[in-house]
Tab-separated table of N, CA and C in Angstrom:
chain	number	residue	atom	x	y	z
A	1	MET	N	2.143	10.992	-11.263
A	1	MET	CA	1.641	9.973	-10.384
A	1	MET	C	2.169	9.479	-9.076
A	2	LYS	N	1.287	9.640	-8.638
A	2	LYS	CA	1.759	9.040	-6.669
A	2	LYS	C	0.948	8.526	-6.615
A	3	LEU	N	1.626	7.136	-5.623
A	3	LEU	CA	1.732	6.080	-5.214
A	3	LEU	C	1.449	6.178	-4.240
A	4	ILE	N	-0.086	6.380	-3.288
A	4	ILE	CA	-0.429	6.278	-1.642
A	4	ILE	C	-0.157	5.289	-1.360
A	5	ILE	N	0.636	5.314	-0.055
A	5	ILE	CA	0.372	3.683	0.470
A	5	ILE	C	-0.795	4.675	1.697
A	6	VAL	N	-2.069	4.333	2.058
A	6	VAL	CA	-2.547	4.309	3.095
A	6	VAL	C	-2.391	3.215	4.470
A	7	SER	N	-2.442	3.740	5.896
A	7	SER	CA	-2.040	2.759	6.662
A	7	SER	C	-2.834	3.212	7.824
A	8	VAL	N	-3.292	2.162	8.137
A	8	VAL	CA	-3.613	1.866	9.520
A	8	VAL	C	-2.547	1.868	10.260
A	9	GLY	N	-1.788	3.059	11.516
A	9	GLY	CA	-1.016	2.478	12.997
A	9	GLY	C	-0.059	3.647	12.629
A	10	HIS	N	-0.008	3.905	13.503
A	10	HIS	CA	1.416	4.828	13.624
A	10	HIS	C	1.936	4.258	14.692
A	11	LYS	N	3.587	5.850	15.035
A	11	LYS	CA	4.218	4.980	15.735
A	11	LYS	C	4.888	3.641	15.473
A	12	MET	N	5.175	3.955	14.883
A	12	MET	CA	5.873	2.596	14.103
A	12	MET	C	7.154	2.525	14.712
A	13	PRO	N	7.641	0.695	14.272
A	13	PRO	CA	9.157	0.916	15.815
A	13	PRO	C	10.149	2.019	14.085
A	14	ASP	N	10.786	1.785	15.144
A	14	ASP	CA	13.082	2.468	13.744
A	14	ASP	C	12.691	1.628	12.715
A	15	TRP	N	12.959	0.370	13.112
A	15	TRP	CA	12.911	-0.457	11.613
A	15	TRP	C	12.241	-0.165	10.531
A	16	ILE	N	10.705	-0.402	10.806
A	16	ILE	CA	10.146	0.070	9.969
A	16	ILE	C	10.145	1.166	8.892
A	17	THR	N	10.223	2.516	9.815
A	17	THR	CA	10.556	3.552	9.491
A	17	THR	C	10.928	3.383	8.558
A	18	THR	N	12.517	3.436	8.641
A	18	THR	CA	13.680	3.601	8.501
A	18	THR	C	13.742	2.125	6.566
A	19	GLY	N	13.027	1.121	6.139
A	19	GLY	CA	13.178	0.418	5.789
A	19	GLY	C	11.944	1.113	4.629
A	20	PHE	N	10.760	1.686	5.412
A	20	PHE	CA	9.889	1.912	4.645
A	20	PHE	C	10.885	3.506	3.736
A	21	ASN	N	11.470	3.962	4.440
A	21	ASN	CA	11.668	5.599	4.399
A	21	ASN	C	13.167	5.319	2.917
A	22	GLU	N	13.535	4.054	3.032
A	22	GLU	CA	14.784	3.286	1.587
A	22	GLU	C	13.760	3.406	0.983
A	23	TYR	N	13.124	2.343	0.596
A	23	TYR	CA	12.532	2.403	-0.473
A	23	TYR	C	11.915	3.993	-1.394
A	24	ALA	N	10.725	4.494	-0.112
A	24	ALA	CA	10.336	5.211	-0.872
A	24	ALA	C	11.225	6.550	-1.263
A	25	LYS	N	12.449	6.873	-0.773
A	25	LYS	CA	12.884	8.279	-1.241
A	25	LYS	C	13.963	7.324	-2.834
A	26	ARG	N	14.047	6.824	-2.754
A	26	ARG	CA	14.480	5.225	-4.492
A	26	ARG	C	14.058	6.369	-5.547
A	27	MET	N	12.838	5.987	-5.062
A	27	MET	CA	11.293	6.393	-5.771
A	27	MET	C	12.027	7.419	-6.579
A	28	PRO	N	11.687	7.271	-8.627
A	28	PRO	CA	11.282	9.213	-8.617
A	28	PRO	C	10.825	10.160	-8.804
A	29	ARG	N	10.663	11.494	-8.780
A	29	ARG	CA	9.291	12.296	-8.966
A	29	ARG	C	7.979	11.719	-9.353
A	30	GLU	N	8.452	10.821	-10.861
A	30	GLU	CA	6.531	10.269	-11.416
A	30	GLU	C	6.160	9.140	-10.680
A	31	ALA	N	6.839	8.875	-10.146
A	31	ALA	CA	6.322	8.108	-8.994
A	31	ALA	C	6.332	7.573	-7.714
A	32	LYS	N	6.397	9.298	-6.883
A	32	LYS	CA	6.274	9.262	-5.893
A	32	LYS	C	5.950	8.327	-4.745
A	33	ILE	N	6.945	8.038	-4.258
A	33	ILE	CA	5.592	7.432	-2.656
A	33	ILE	C	5.399	7.714	-1.505
A	34	GLU	N	3.631	7.859	-1.220
A	34	GLU	CA	3.680	8.640	0.223
A	34	GLU	C	3.232	7.808	1.165
A	35	ILE	N	3.356	8.306	2.157
A	35	ILE	CA	2.384	6.836	3.174
A	35	ILE	C	1.022	8.738	4.111
A	36	LEU	N	0.209	7.634	3.947
A	36	LEU	CA	-0.982	8.631	5.059
A	36	LEU	C	-1.089	7.906	6.022
A	37	GLU	N	-0.539	8.437	7.456
A	37	GLU	CA	-0.965	7.026	8.343
A	37	GLU	C	-2.315	7.856	8.957
A	38	ILE	N	-2.763	6.423	9.467
A	38	ILE	CA	-4.436	6.673	10.414
A	38	ILE	C	-4.237	6.076	10.694
A	39	ARG	N	-4.753	6.797	12.092
A	39	ARG	CA	-4.544	6.666	13.559
A	39	ARG	C	-6.380	5.789	14.054
A	40	PRO	N	-4.819	4.997	14.478
A	40	PRO	CA	-6.414	2.809	14.572
A	40	PRO	C	-7.263	3.410	16.081
A	41	GLU	N	-7.431	3.119	15.742
A	41	GLU	CA	-9.210	2.597	16.937
A	41	GLU	C	-8.540	2.526	17.875
A	42	PRO	N	-8.315	2.681	19.543
A	42	PRO	CA	-8.322	1.965	20.578
A	42	PRO	C	-8.732	0.596	20.839
A	43	ARG	N	-8.241	-0.601	21.388
A	43	ARG	CA	-8.481	-1.788	21.430
A	43	ARG	C	-8.999	-1.852	22.368
A	44	SER	N	-8.938	-0.670	23.767
A	44	SER	CA	-9.419	-1.216	25.235
A	44	SER	C	-10.521	-1.091	25.619
A	45	THR	N	-11.440	-0.328	24.447
A	45	THR	CA	-12.084	0.205	25.224
A	45	THR	C	-13.434	-0.632	24.760
A	46	GLY	N	-13.607	-1.418	24.923
A	46	GLY	CA	-15.202	-2.519	24.915
A	46	GLY	C	-15.922	-2.295	23.130
A	47	LYS	N	-15.189	-2.076	23.267
A	47	LYS	CA	-16.102	-2.063	21.241
A	47	LYS	C	-15.352	-3.457	21.049
A	48	SER	N	-16.195	-4.083	20.009
A	48	SER	CA	-15.832	-4.860	18.785
A	48	SER	C	-15.493	-4.402	17.943
A	49	VAL	N	-15.335	-5.999	17.637
A	49	VAL	CA	-14.366	-5.245	16.001
A	49	VAL	C	-14.554	-5.312	14.796
A	50	LYS	N	-15.956	-5.209	14.762
A	50	LYS	CA	-16.831	-4.756	13.598
A	50	LYS	C	-16.707	-3.532	14.033
A	51	GLN	N	-17.031	-2.805	14.850
A	51	GLN	CA	-17.273	-1.096	15.596
A	51	GLN	C	-16.043	-0.938	15.208
A	52	ILE	N	-14.464	-1.627	16.073
A	52	ILE	CA	-13.229	-1.079	15.489
A	52	ILE	C	-13.447	-0.269	14.319
A	53	LEU	N	-13.413	-2.171	13.112
A	53	LEU	CA	-13.228	-1.855	11.906
A	53	LEU	C	-13.891	-0.356	11.043
A	54	ALA	N	-15.236	-0.747	11.434
A	54	ALA	CA	-16.119	0.874	11.177
A	54	ALA	C	-15.871	1.994	11.426
A	55	ALA	N	-14.579	1.679	12.628
A	55	ALA	CA	-14.482	3.554	13.358
A	55	ALA	C	-13.282	3.940	12.026
A	56	GLU	N	-12.775	2.589	11.895
A	56	GLU	CA	-11.404	2.863	11.010
A	56	GLU	C	-11.443	2.880	9.626
A	57	ALA	N	-12.714	2.061	8.833
A	57	ALA	CA	-13.113	2.605	7.692
A	57	ALA	C	-13.533	4.592	7.128
A	58	GLN	N	-14.127	4.685	8.493
A	58	GLN	CA	-14.866	6.080	8.180
A	58	GLN	C	-13.132	7.147	8.218
A	59	ARG	N	-11.964	6.929	8.725
A	59	ARG	CA	-10.861	7.837	8.128
A	59	ARG	C	-10.214	6.467	7.669
A	60	ILE	N	-10.391	5.982	6.551
A	60	ILE	CA	-10.032	5.631	5.517
A	60	ILE	C	-10.014	6.393	4.575
A	61	LEU	N	-11.221	6.369	4.463
A	61	LEU	CA	-12.071	6.520	3.575
A	61	LEU	C	-12.163	8.020	3.275
A	62	ALA	N	-12.318	8.672	4.500
A	62	ALA	CA	-12.492	10.081	4.052
A	62	ALA	C	-10.469	11.097	3.701
A	63	VAL	N	-9.015	10.170	3.849
A	63	VAL	CA	-8.734	10.745	3.214
A	63	VAL	C	-8.064	10.470	1.946
A	64	LEU	N	-9.057	9.264	1.603
A	64	LEU	CA	-8.322	8.667	0.207
A	64	LEU	C	-8.403	10.420	-1.062
A	65	PRO	N	-8.214	9.846	-2.170
A	65	PRO	CA	-8.503	11.142	-2.792
A	65	PRO	C	-9.449	10.772	-4.335
A	66	GLN	N	-10.408	11.570	-4.365
A	66	GLN	CA	-11.101	11.071	-4.651
A	66	GLN	C	-10.991	10.127	-6.135
A	67	ASP	N	-10.222	10.115	-6.551
A	67	ASP	CA	-10.273	10.336	-8.037
A	67	ASP	C	-9.255	8.967	-8.345
A	68	CYS	N	-8.473	8.314	-7.457
A	68	CYS	CA	-7.864	7.482	-7.425
A	68	CYS	C	-7.843	6.173	-7.066
A	69	LEU	N	-7.190	5.345	-7.606
A	69	LEU	CA	-7.465	3.799	-8.033
A	69	LEU	C	-7.042	3.705	-6.396
A	70	ARG	N	-8.125	2.758	-6.283
A	70	ARG	CA	-8.285	2.425	-4.516
A	70	ARG	C	-7.962	1.024	-5.042
A	71	ILE	N	-6.164	0.490	-4.489
A	71	ILE	CA	-6.179	-1.152	-3.649
A	71	ILE	C	-5.841	-1.411	-2.783
A	72	ALA	N	-7.243	-1.813	-2.017
A	72	ALA	CA	-7.560	-3.141	-0.687
A	72	ALA	C	-6.538	-4.162	-1.065
A	73	MET	N	-5.387	-3.740	0.117
A	73	MET	CA	-4.842	-4.801	0.236
A	73	MET	C	-4.604	-5.587	1.768
A	74	ASP	N	-4.713	-7.435	1.107
A	74	ASP	CA	-6.512	-8.239	1.374
A	74	ASP	C	-5.080	-9.911	1.820
A	75	GLU	N	-4.742	-10.310	2.791
A	75	GLU	CA	-4.261	-11.636	1.605
A	75	GLU	C	-4.982	-12.489	0.827
A	76	HIS	N	-7.025	-12.322	0.565
A	76	HIS	CA	-7.186	-12.968	-0.302
A	76	HIS	C	-7.590	-11.993	-1.528
A	77	GLY	N	-7.134	-11.156	-1.338
A	77	GLY	CA	-6.873	-10.833	-3.298
A	77	GLY	C	-5.666	-11.193	-4.085
A	78	GLU	N	-5.789	-10.392	-5.025
A	78	GLU	CA	-4.717	-11.298	-5.933
A	78	GLU	C	-3.776	-11.248	-5.844
A	79	GLN	N	-2.894	-12.365	-6.319
A	79	GLN	CA	-1.669	-12.097	-6.457
A	79	GLN	C	-0.428	-11.937	-7.385
A	80	PRO	N	-0.201	-10.663	-8.000
A	80	PRO	CA	0.066	-10.329	-8.764
A	80	PRO	C	1.906	-11.166	-8.595
A	81	THR	N	2.481	-11.144	-9.832
A	81	THR	CA	3.989	-11.166	-9.828
A	81	THR	C	4.881	-9.940	-9.811
A	82	THR	N	5.757	-9.412	-9.813
A	82	THR	CA	6.450	-8.111	-9.757
A	82	THR	C	6.567	-7.568	-11.205
A	83	GLY	N	6.584	-8.407	-12.392
A	83	GLY	CA	6.223	-8.109	-13.629
A	83	GLY	C	5.024	-8.073	-14.210
A	84	LYS	N	3.725	-8.624	-12.937
A	84	LYS	CA	2.521	-7.770	-13.669
A	84	LYS	C	2.528	-6.440	-12.375
A	85	LEU	N	3.266	-6.689	-11.571
A	85	LEU	CA	3.048	-4.898	-11.168
A	85	LEU	C	3.637	-4.196	-12.318
A	86	ALA	N	4.595	-4.231	-12.403
A	86	ALA	CA	5.495	-3.494	-13.190
A	86	ALA	C	4.265	-2.798	-13.984
A	87	GLU	N	3.896	-4.640	-15.439
A	87	GLU	CA	3.191	-3.805	-16.204
A	87	GLU	C	1.732	-2.443	-15.741
A	88	GLN	N	1.219	-3.317	-14.455
A	88	GLN	CA	0.368	-2.305	-14.599
A	88	GLN	C	0.471	-0.925	-13.918
A	89	MET	N	1.435	-0.737	-13.149
A	89	MET	CA	2.666	0.515	-12.750
A	89	MET	C	2.524	1.204	-13.749
A	90	GLN	N	2.804	1.009	-14.863
A	90	GLN	CA	3.241	1.117	-16.173
A	90	GLN	C	1.952	1.839	-17.144
A	91	GLU	N	1.101	1.008	-17.063
A	91	GLU	CA	-0.526	1.540	-17.361
A	91	GLU	C	-0.767	2.962	-16.829
A	92	TRP	N	-0.347	2.666	-14.683
A	92	TRP	CA	-1.181	3.293	-14.255
A	92	TRP	C	-0.053	5.241	-14.691
A	93	MET	N	1.292	5.352	-15.117
A	93	MET	CA	2.030	6.113	-15.342
A	93	MET	C	1.100	6.438	-16.627
A	94	ARG	N	0.906	6.222	-17.338
A	94	ARG	CA	0.266	6.528	-19.094
A	94	ARG	C	-1.169	7.678	-19.043
A	95	GLU	N	-1.935	6.709	-17.974
A	95	GLU	CA	-3.124	6.761	-17.766
A	95	GLU	C	-2.782	8.810	-16.348
A	96	GLY	N	-1.803	8.029	-15.933
A	96	GLY	CA	-1.168	10.119	-15.098
A	96	GLY	C	-2.588	10.000	-13.514
A	97	ARG	N	-2.057	8.523	-13.558
A	97	ARG	CA	-3.702	8.259	-12.330
A	97	ARG	C	-2.837	7.878	-10.724
A	98	ASP	N	-3.340	8.312	-9.932
A	98	ASP	CA	-2.583	8.345	-8.720
A	98	ASP	C	-3.816	6.687	-8.426
A	99	VAL	N	-2.361	6.009	-7.695
A	99	VAL	CA	-3.127	5.321	-6.919
A	99	VAL	C	-2.987	4.698	-5.266
A	100	ALA	N	-4.224	4.720	-4.706
A	100	ALA	CA	-4.280	3.875	-3.109
A	100	ALA	C	-3.630	3.148	-2.973
A	101	PHE	N	-2.960	2.569	-1.525
A	101	PHE	CA	-2.738	1.275	-1.653
A	101	PHE	C	-3.516	1.191	-0.305
A	102	ILE	N	-4.178	0.570	-0.116
A	102	ILE	CA	-5.437	0.487	1.267
A	102	ILE	C	-4.585	-0.565	3.012
A	103	ILE	N	-4.204	-0.264	3.673
A	103	ILE	CA	-3.452	-1.391	4.466
A	103	ILE	C	-4.528	-1.495	5.788
A	104	GLY	N	-4.551	-2.199	6.649
A	104	GLY	CA	-5.939	-2.077	6.980
A	104	GLY	C	-4.694	-2.297	8.647
A	105	GLY	N	-5.401	-2.673	9.893
A	105	GLY	CA	-4.485	-2.609	11.412
A	105	GLY	C	-4.833	-4.068	11.438
A	106	ALA	N	-4.393	-4.030	12.743
A	106	ALA	CA	-4.356	-5.740	13.600
A	106	ALA	C	-5.860	-6.659	13.158
A	107	ASP	N	-6.834	-6.237	12.481
A	107	ASP	CA	-8.488	-6.478	12.866
A	107	ASP	C	-7.842	-6.892	11.067
A	108	GLY	N	-7.773	-5.845	10.114
A	108	GLY	CA	-8.081	-5.501	8.801
A	108	GLY	C	-8.772	-5.190	8.139
A	109	LEU	N	-9.199	-4.862	7.355
A	109	LEU	CA	-10.439	-3.393	6.574
A	109	LEU	C	-11.370	-4.040	7.167
A	110	ASP	N	-12.164	-3.706	7.033
A	110	ASP	CA	-13.723	-3.173	7.303
A	110	ASP	C	-13.901	-3.748	6.220
A	111	VAL	N	-15.682	-4.400	5.981
A	111	VAL	CA	-16.270	-4.746	4.628
A	111	VAL	C	-16.198	-3.503	3.538
A	112	ALA	N	-16.636	-2.741	4.151
A	112	ALA	CA	-16.785	-1.524	3.901
A	112	ALA	C	-15.880	-0.990	2.377
A	113	VAL	N	-14.248	-0.458	3.297
A	113	VAL	CA	-13.114	-0.055	2.217
A	113	VAL	C	-13.161	-0.791	1.394
A	114	LYS	N	-12.705	-2.235	1.995
A	114	LYS	CA	-12.683	-3.432	0.404
A	114	LYS	C	-14.137	-2.960	-0.285
A	115	GLN	N	-15.262	-2.790	-0.444
A	115	GLN	CA	-16.355	-2.727	-1.517
A	115	GLN	C	-15.772	-0.960	-1.934
A	116	ALA	N	-15.821	-0.522	-1.082
A	116	ALA	CA	-14.678	0.809	-1.827
A	116	ALA	C	-13.288	0.754	-3.120
A	117	ALA	N	-12.968	-0.538	-2.477
A	117	ALA	CA	-12.253	-0.372	-3.583
A	117	ALA	C	-11.868	-0.890	-5.248
A	118	HIS	N	-11.552	-0.814	-5.687
A	118	HIS	CA	-11.440	-1.352	-7.930
A	118	HIS	C	-10.673	-2.742	-7.482
A	119	ARG	N	-10.326	-2.697	-6.824
A	119	ARG	CA	-9.638	-4.537	-6.229
A	119	ARG	C	-8.758	-4.862	-5.328
A	120	GLN	N	-9.226	-5.669	-4.670
A	120	GLN	CA	-7.985	-5.673	-3.210
A	120	GLN	C	-6.451	-6.860	-4.237
A	121	MET	N	-5.766	-6.936	-3.441
A	121	MET	CA	-4.178	-7.212	-3.822
A	121	MET	C	-4.180	-7.683	-2.828
A	122	ALA	N	-2.706	-8.335	-2.828
A	122	ALA	CA	-2.132	-9.778	-1.659
A	122	ALA	C	-0.162	-9.458	-2.210
A	123	LEU	N	0.420	-9.252	-1.148
A	123	LEU	CA	1.799	-9.711	-1.342
A	123	LEU	C	1.788	-10.932	-0.939
A	124	SER	N	0.869	-11.860	-0.800
A	124	SER	CA	1.352	-13.059	-0.275
A	124	SER	C	0.309	-13.719	0.532
A	125	ALA	N	0.484	-15.388	0.363
A	125	ALA	CA	-1.209	-15.930	0.803
A	125	ALA	C	-0.592	-15.923	2.157
A	126	LEU	N	0.074	-15.526	3.102
A	126	LEU	CA	0.669	-15.799	4.371
A	126	LEU	C	0.016	-13.990	4.740
A	127	THR	N	-0.376	-14.043	5.972
A	127	THR	CA	-0.821	-12.845	6.758
A	127	THR	C	0.091	-12.452	7.390
A	128	LEU	N	0.892	-11.332	7.011
A	128	LEU	CA	1.585	-10.789	7.531
A	128	LEU	C	1.183	-9.692	8.289
A	129	PRO	N	2.144	-9.054	8.967
A	129	PRO	CA	1.824	-7.911	10.644
A	129	PRO	C	1.484	-6.484	9.172
A	130	HIS	N	0.598	-5.935	9.674
A	130	HIS	CA	0.568	-4.822	8.329
A	130	HIS	C	1.888	-3.890	8.916
A	131	ALA	N	2.411	-3.516	9.273
A	131	ALA	CA	2.894	-2.631	10.182
A	131	ALA	C	4.520	-3.141	8.259
A	132	MET	N	4.369	-4.517	8.992
A	132	MET	CA	5.723	-4.540	7.912
A	132	MET	C	5.460	-4.977	6.132
A	133	VAL	N	3.788	-4.704	6.205
A	133	VAL	CA	3.293	-4.522	4.640
A	133	VAL	C	3.835	-3.234	3.806
A	134	ARG	N	3.929	-2.305	4.644
A	134	ARG	CA	3.994	-0.705	4.304
A	134	ARG	C	5.406	-0.915	3.523
A	135	VAL	N	6.500	-2.300	4.449
A	135	VAL	CA	8.187	-2.259	4.076
A	135	VAL	C	8.003	-3.022	2.507
A	136	LEU	N	7.673	-3.945	2.820
A	136	LEU	CA	6.992	-4.961	1.913
A	136	LEU	C	6.447	-4.405	0.102
A	137	LEU	N	5.514	-3.806	0.365
A	137	LEU	CA	4.725	-2.909	-0.086
A	137	LEU	C	5.550	-1.696	-1.332
A	138	ALA	N	6.284	-1.037	-0.253
A	138	ALA	CA	6.710	0.033	-0.867
A	138	ALA	C	8.409	-0.660	-1.915
A	139	GLU	N	9.020	-1.782	-1.180
A	139	GLU	CA	9.875	-2.512	-2.151
A	139	GLU	C	9.487	-2.943	-2.873
A	140	GLN	N	8.069	-3.839	-2.926
A	140	GLN	CA	7.812	-3.870	-4.492
A	140	GLN	C	7.470	-2.874	-6.028
A	141	LEU	N	6.929	-1.823	-5.192
A	141	LEU	CA	6.869	-0.875	-6.061
A	141	LEU	C	7.988	-0.578	-7.094
A	142	TYR	N	9.568	-0.266	-5.688
A	142	TYR	CA	10.236	0.237	-6.141
A	142	TYR	C	10.949	-0.765	-6.827
A	143	ARG	N	10.428	-1.693	-6.980
A	143	ARG	CA	11.408	-3.901	-7.346
A	143	ARG	C	10.295	-3.566	-9.614
A	144	ALA	N	9.468	-2.790	-8.909
A	144	ALA	CA	8.495	-2.684	-10.610
A	144	ALA	C	9.478	-1.842	-11.228
A	145	HIS	N	8.776	-0.833	-10.127
A	145	HIS	CA	9.526	0.594	-11.349
A	145	HIS	C	11.388	0.363	-12.032
A	146	SER	N	12.031	-0.260	-11.154
A	146	SER	CA	13.008	-0.972	-11.447
A	146	SER	C	13.337	-1.697	-13.075
A	147	MET	N	12.114	-2.994	-12.978
A	147	MET	CA	12.101	-3.782	-14.249
A	147	MET	C	11.684	-2.848	-15.227
A	148	MET	N	10.591	-1.545	-14.736
A	148	MET	CA	10.131	-0.393	-16.575
A	148	MET	C	11.571	-0.718	-16.636
A	149	HIS	N	12.793	0.122	-16.114
A	149	HIS	CA	13.900	1.557	-15.995
A	149	HIS	C	14.904	0.473	-16.012
A	150	ASN	N	14.549	-1.276	-16.901
A	150	ASN	CA	16.040	-2.323	-16.816
A	150	ASN	C	16.970	-1.815	-15.949
A	151	HIS	N	16.441	-1.708	-14.530
A	151	HIS	CA	17.219	-1.131	-13.781
A	151	HIS	C	18.269	-2.523	-13.226
A	152	PRO	N	19.436	-2.706	-12.948
A	152	PRO	CA	20.073	-4.011	-12.114
A	152	PRO	C	19.571	-4.515	-10.972
A	153	TYR	N	18.784	-3.472	-10.343
A	153	TYR	CA	18.457	-3.949	-8.777
A	153	TYR	C	17.571	-6.041	-8.840
A	154	HIS	N	16.447	-5.441	-9.603
A	154	HIS	CA	15.768	-6.868	-10.062
A	154	HIS	C	16.382	-7.789	-11.585
A	155	ARG	N	16.898	-8.783	-10.842
A	155	ARG	CA	17.129	-10.143	-11.082
A	155	ARG	C	16.141	-10.840	-11.503
A	156	GLU	N	16.585	-11.832	-12.509
A	156	GLU	CA	15.894	-12.994	-12.855
A	156	GLU	C	16.032	-14.035	-12.578
């Protein structure tokens, strides 16, 4: 199983890259985290937000593996507990299914991406910076995997 984080944005600050890489390297081969960075649409071209989101949506949908479970990250999505995420991850591993978590850019995700997703998930009801979401998501995936294997990283 691969956990693929598809994220609009590139040239992240070093602390974002370092944080993401720290959790990604902790994951075992059977639950590897990969990142696919999507080039954001320039905001200085005079295009409307709707046009920008549509252009980014095309890039996102083009890189998603066909048979993967697609989860759009959105602050209005379901907010699972870490325990529930661990249960879901265990199910995904049993099924041998790759999972793609889709993170939008500064303006979020186009409706077409949300509709193409199998579900929507939120890390918080708060609006979070899109770059930070990739780090927080990687940490939560690592924490969920740790819970599945009774690793002491997670404490109740």
